[in-house]
Coordinates of N, CA and C in Angstrom, one line a residue:
M57 N -156.1 97.7 -54.8 CA -155.5 98.7 -54.0 C -155.8 100.1 -54.5
K58 N -156.0 101.0 -53.6 CA -156.3 102.4 -54.1 C -155.0 103.0 -54.6
N59 N -155.1 103.8 -55.6 CA -153.9 104.4 -56.2 C -153.5 105.6 -55.2
P60 N -152.2 105.6 -54.8 CA -151.7 106.6 -53.9 C -151.6 108.0 -54.5
F61 N -152.0 109.0 -53.7 CA -151.9 110.4 -54.1 C -151.0 111.0 -53.0
H62 N -150.0 111.8 -53.4 CA -149.1 112.4 -52.5 C -149.1 113.9 -52.7
H63 N -149.2 114.6 -51.6 CA -149.1 116.1 -51.5 C -147.8 116.4 -50.8
L64 N -146.9 117.1 -51.5 CA -145.6 117.4 -50.9 C -145.3 118.8 -51.0
A65 N -144.4 119.3 -50.1 CA -143.8 120.6 -50.1 C -142.3 120.4 -50.3
R66 N -141.8 121.2 -51.3 CA -140.4 121.1 -51.6 C -139.7 122.4 -51.5
A67 N -138.4 122.4 -51.0 CA -137.6 123.6 -50.7 C -136.6 123.8 -51.9
V68 N -136.6 125.0 -52.3 CA -135.6 125.4 -53.3 C -134.6 126.3 -52.6
F69 N -133.5 125.7 -52.1 CA -132.4 126.5 -51.5 C -131.4 126.9 -52.6
I70 N -131.2 128.1 -52.8 CA -130.2 128.6 -53.7 C -129.2 129.4 -52.9
N71 N -127.9 129.1 -53.1 CA -126.8 129.7 -52.3 C -125.5 129.6 -53.1
E72 N -124.9 130.8 -53.4 CA -123.6 130.8 -54.1 C -123.7 130.1 -55.5
N73 N -124.8 130.4 -56.2 CA -125.0 129.8 -57.5 C -125.2 128.3 -57.5
K74 N -125.5 127.7 -56.4 CA -125.8 126.3 -56.3 C -127.2 126.1 -55.8
I75 N -127.8 124.9 -56.1 CA -129.1 124.5 -55.6 C -128.9 123.2 -54.9
L76 N -129.7 123.1 -53.8 CA -129.6 121.9 -52.9 C -130.5 120.8 -53.4
L77 N -129.9 119.6 -53.6 CA -130.7 118.4 -54.0 C -130.6 117.3 -53.0
A78 N -131.6 116.5 -53.0 CA -131.6 115.3 -52.1 C -131.5 114.0 -52.9
Q79 N -131.1 113.0 -52.3 CA -131.1 111.7 -53.0 C -131.3 110.6 -52.0
A80 N -132.2 109.6 -52.3 CA -132.3 108.5 -51.4 C -131.1 107.5 -51.8
K81 N -130.4 107.1 -50.8 CA -129.2 106.2 -51.0 C -129.6 105.0 -51.7
G82 N -128.9 104.7 -52.7 CA -129.2 103.5 -53.6 C -130.0 103.8 -54.8
D83 N -130.6 105.0 -54.8 CA -131.4 105.4 -56.0 C -130.6 106.3 -56.9
T84 N -131.0 106.4 -58.1 CA -130.3 107.3 -59.1 C -130.9 108.7 -59.2
N85 N -132.2 108.7 -58.9 CA -132.9 110.0 -59.1 C -132.7 111.0 -57.9
T86 N -132.7 112.2 -58.2 CA -132.6 113.3 -57.2 C -133.9 114.1 -57.1
F87 N -134.0 114.8 -56.0 CA -135.2 115.6 -55.8 C -134.9 116.7 -54.9
L88 N -135.8 117.7 -54.8 CA -135.7 118.8 -53.9 C -136.0 118.4 -52.5
P89 N -135.3 118.9 -51.5 CA -135.6 118.5 -50.1 C -137.1 118.9 -49.7
G90 N -137.6 118.2 -48.8 CA -139.0 118.4 -48.3 C -139.7 117.1 -48.1
G91 N -141.0 117.1 -48.1 CA -141.7 115.9 -47.8 C -143.2 116.1 -47.8
H92 N -143.9 115.0 -47.3 CA -145.3 115.0 -47.3 C -146.0 116.0 -46.4
V93 N -147.0 116.6 -46.9 CA -147.8 117.5 -46.1 C -148.8 116.7 -45.2
E94 N -148.7 116.8 -43.9 CA -149.6 116.1 -43.1 C -151.0 116.8 -43.0
F95 N -152.0 116.1 -42.7 CA -153.4 116.6 -42.6 C -153.4 117.8 -41.6
G96 N -153.9 118.9 -42.0 CA -154.0 120.1 -41.2 C -152.8 121.0 -41.1
E97 N -151.8 120.6 -41.8 CA -150.5 121.3 -41.8 C -150.4 122.1 -43.1
S98 N -149.9 123.3 -43.0 CA -149.6 124.1 -44.3 C -148.3 123.6 -44.9
A99 N -148.2 124.0 -46.2 CA -147.0 123.6 -46.9 C -145.7 124.2 -46.3
K100 N -145.8 125.5 -45.8 CA -144.7 126.1 -45.2 C -144.4 125.5 -43.9
E101 N -145.4 125.1 -43.1 CA -145.1 124.3 -41.9 C -144.4 123.0 -42.1
T102 N -144.9 122.3 -43.2 CA -144.3 121.1 -43.6 C -142.8 121.3 -43.9
L103 N -142.4 122.3 -44.6 CA -141.0 122.5 -44.9 C -140.2 122.8 -43.7
K104 N -140.7 123.6 -42.8 CA -139.9 123.8 -41.5 C -139.7 122.5 -40.8
R105 N -140.8 121.7 -40.7 CA -140.6 120.4 -40.0 C -139.7 119.4 -40.7
E106 N -139.9 119.3 -42.0 CA -139.1 118.3 -42.8 C -137.6 118.7 -42.8
I107 N -137.3 119.9 -43.0 CA -135.9 120.3 -43.1 C -135.3 120.1 -41.7
Q108 N -136.0 120.4 -40.7 CA -135.5 120.1 -39.3 C -135.2 118.6 -39.1
E109 N -136.2 117.8 -39.5 CA -136.0 116.4 -39.4 C -134.9 115.8 -40.3
E110 N -134.8 116.3 -41.5 CA -133.8 115.7 -42.5 C -132.4 116.3 -42.3
M111 N -132.3 117.6 -42.0 CA -130.9 118.2 -41.9 C -130.6 118.8 -40.5
G112 N -131.6 118.9 -39.7 CA -131.3 119.4 -38.4 C -131.1 120.9 -38.3
V113 N -131.6 121.7 -39.3 CA -131.5 123.1 -39.4 C -132.8 123.8 -39.5
Y114 N -132.8 125.0 -39.0 CA -134.0 125.9 -39.1 C -134.0 126.5 -40.5
C115 N -135.2 126.6 -41.0 CA -135.4 127.3 -42.3 C -136.6 128.2 -42.3
A116 N -136.6 129.1 -43.3 CA -137.6 130.1 -43.4 C -138.2 130.0 -44.9
P117 N -139.3 129.3 -45.1 CA -139.9 129.3 -46.4 C -140.4 130.7 -46.8
D118 N -140.1 131.1 -48.0 CA -140.4 132.4 -48.4 C -141.4 132.4 -49.6
H119 N -140.9 132.8 -50.8 CA -141.8 132.9 -51.9 C -142.3 131.6 -52.5
F120 N -143.6 131.5 -52.8 CA -144.2 130.4 -53.5 C -143.7 130.5 -54.9
L121 N -143.1 129.4 -55.4 CA -142.6 129.4 -56.8 C -143.5 128.7 -57.8
G122 N -144.3 127.8 -57.3 CA -145.2 127.1 -58.3 C -145.5 125.6 -57.9
L123 N -146.2 124.9 -58.7 CA -146.6 123.5 -58.5 C -145.9 122.6 -59.6
I124 N -145.6 121.5 -59.2 CA -145.1 120.5 -60.2 C -145.9 119.2 -60.0
E125 N -146.5 118.7 -61.0 CA -147.2 117.4 -61.0 C -146.3 116.3 -61.5
H126 N -146.4 115.1 -60.9 CA -145.6 114.0 -61.3 C -146.4 112.7 -61.1
K127 N -146.2 111.8 -62.0 CA -146.8 110.4 -61.8 C -145.8 109.4 -62.3
W128 N -145.9 108.2 -61.6 CA -145.0 107.1 -61.9 C -145.7 105.8 -61.5
E129 N -145.2 104.7 -62.1 CA -145.7 103.4 -61.7 C -144.7 102.6 -61.0
K130 N -145.1 102.0 -59.9 CA -144.2 101.2 -59.1 C -144.9 99.9 -58.7
K131 N -144.3 98.8 -59.1 CA -144.9 97.5 -58.9 C -146.4 97.4 -59.4
G132 N -146.6 98.0 -60.6 CA -147.9 98.0 -61.2 C -148.9 98.9 -60.6
I133 N -148.5 99.8 -59.7 CA -149.5 100.7 -59.1 C -149.1 102.1 -59.5
L134 N -150.1 102.9 -60.0 CA -149.9 104.3 -60.4 C -149.9 105.2 -59.2
H135 N -148.8 106.0 -59.0 CA -148.7 107.0 -58.0 C -148.8 108.3 -58.6
C136 N -149.5 109.3 -58.0 CA -149.5 110.7 -58.5 C -149.2 111.6 -57.3
E137 N -148.5 112.7 -57.7 CA -148.2 113.7 -56.6 C -148.2 115.1 -57.2
I138 N -148.5 116.0 -56.2 CA -148.4 117.4 -56.5 C -147.4 117.9 -55.5
N139 N -146.4 118.7 -56.0 CA -145.3 119.3 -55.2 C -145.5 120.8 -55.2
Q140 N -145.6 121.4 -54.0 CA -145.6 122.9 -53.9 C -144.2 123.3 -53.7
L141 N -143.6 124.2 -54.5 CA -142.3 124.6 -54.4 C -142.2 126.0 -53.8
F142 N -141.2 126.2 -52.8 CA -141.0 127.5 -52.2 C -139.5 127.8 -52.1
E143 N -139.2 129.0 -52.4 CA -137.8 129.5 -52.1 C -137.7 129.5 -50.6
V144 N -136.5 128.9 -50.1 CA -136.3 128.7 -48.7 C -134.9 129.2 -48.4
K145 N -134.8 129.9 -47.2 CA -133.6 130.4 -46.7 C -133.2 129.8 -45.4
S146 N -131.9 129.7 -45.1 CA -131.5 129.2 -43.8 C -130.1 129.8 -43.6
S147 N -129.9 130.5 -42.5 CA -128.6 131.0 -42.2 C -127.7 129.9 -41.7
E148 N -128.2 128.7 -41.4 CA -127.4 127.6 -40.9 C -126.9 126.7 -42.0
L149 N -127.2 127.0 -43.3 CA -126.8 126.2 -44.4 C -125.9 127.0 -45.3
S150 N -124.8 126.3 -45.7 CA -123.9 126.8 -46.8 C -123.8 125.7 -47.8
L151 N -123.8 126.0 -49.0 CA -123.7 124.9 -50.0 C -122.2 124.7 -50.5
D152 N -121.3 125.3 -49.7 CA -119.8 125.1 -50.0 C -119.5 123.6 -49.7
I153 N -120.2 123.1 -48.7 CA -120.0 121.7 -48.4 C -121.4 121.0 -48.3
N154 N -121.4 119.7 -48.6 CA -122.7 119.0 -48.6 C -123.2 118.9 -47.1
P155 N -124.5 119.4 -46.9 CA -125.0 119.3 -45.6 C -125.2 117.9 -45.1
P156 N -124.9 117.7 -43.8 CA -125.1 116.3 -43.3 C -126.6 116.0 -43.2
S157 N -126.9 114.7 -43.3 CA -128.3 114.2 -43.2 C -128.5 113.6 -41.8
C158 N -129.7 113.9 -41.3 CA -130.1 113.3 -40.0 C -130.9 112.0 -40.3
E159 N -131.1 111.7 -41.5 CA -131.8 110.5 -41.9 C -130.9 109.6 -42.7
L160 N -130.7 108.3 -42.2 CA -129.7 107.4 -42.8 C -130.0 107.1 -44.3
H161 N -131.2 107.2 -44.7 CA -131.5 106.9 -46.1 C -131.4 108.0 -47.1
L162 N -131.0 109.2 -46.6 CA -130.9 110.4 -47.5 C -129.5 111.0 -47.5
S163 N -129.1 111.6 -48.6 CA -128.0 112.4 -48.7 C -128.3 113.7 -49.4
F164 N -127.6 114.8 -49.1 CA -127.8 116.1 -49.7 C -126.6 116.7 -50.3
F165 N -126.7 117.4 -51.4 CA -125.6 118.0 -52.1 C -126.0 119.2 -52.9
G166 N -125.1 120.1 -53.0 CA -125.3 121.3 -53.9 C -124.7 121.1 -55.2
V167 N -125.5 121.5 -56.3 CA -125.0 121.5 -57.6 C -125.2 122.8 -58.3
V168 N -124.3 123.1 -59.3 CA -124.3 124.4 -60.0 C -125.4 124.3 -61.1

């Protein structure tokens, strides 16, 4: 089997000294909201689409913050990914309360 390579765009929402994190239900690890860049789509377009799909809110990706590389093994298969990080704003989001998820397998919460 070919080793999977993932290209992802991730949102850094900072509001009231909190940052928004996502978690797949049943998993212990957390990650920044966002997802896979589809062929022909820019990273900023990906974030707009993914945040709309995941939380049902409009967002405006702003400043590019950098790249993070990550690799892990799952069931004996090496996975590698590159994450493009952007500062993202949304007037529809407040981190006073945990944003609802539109996807049953995800939850979102703000941490200091």
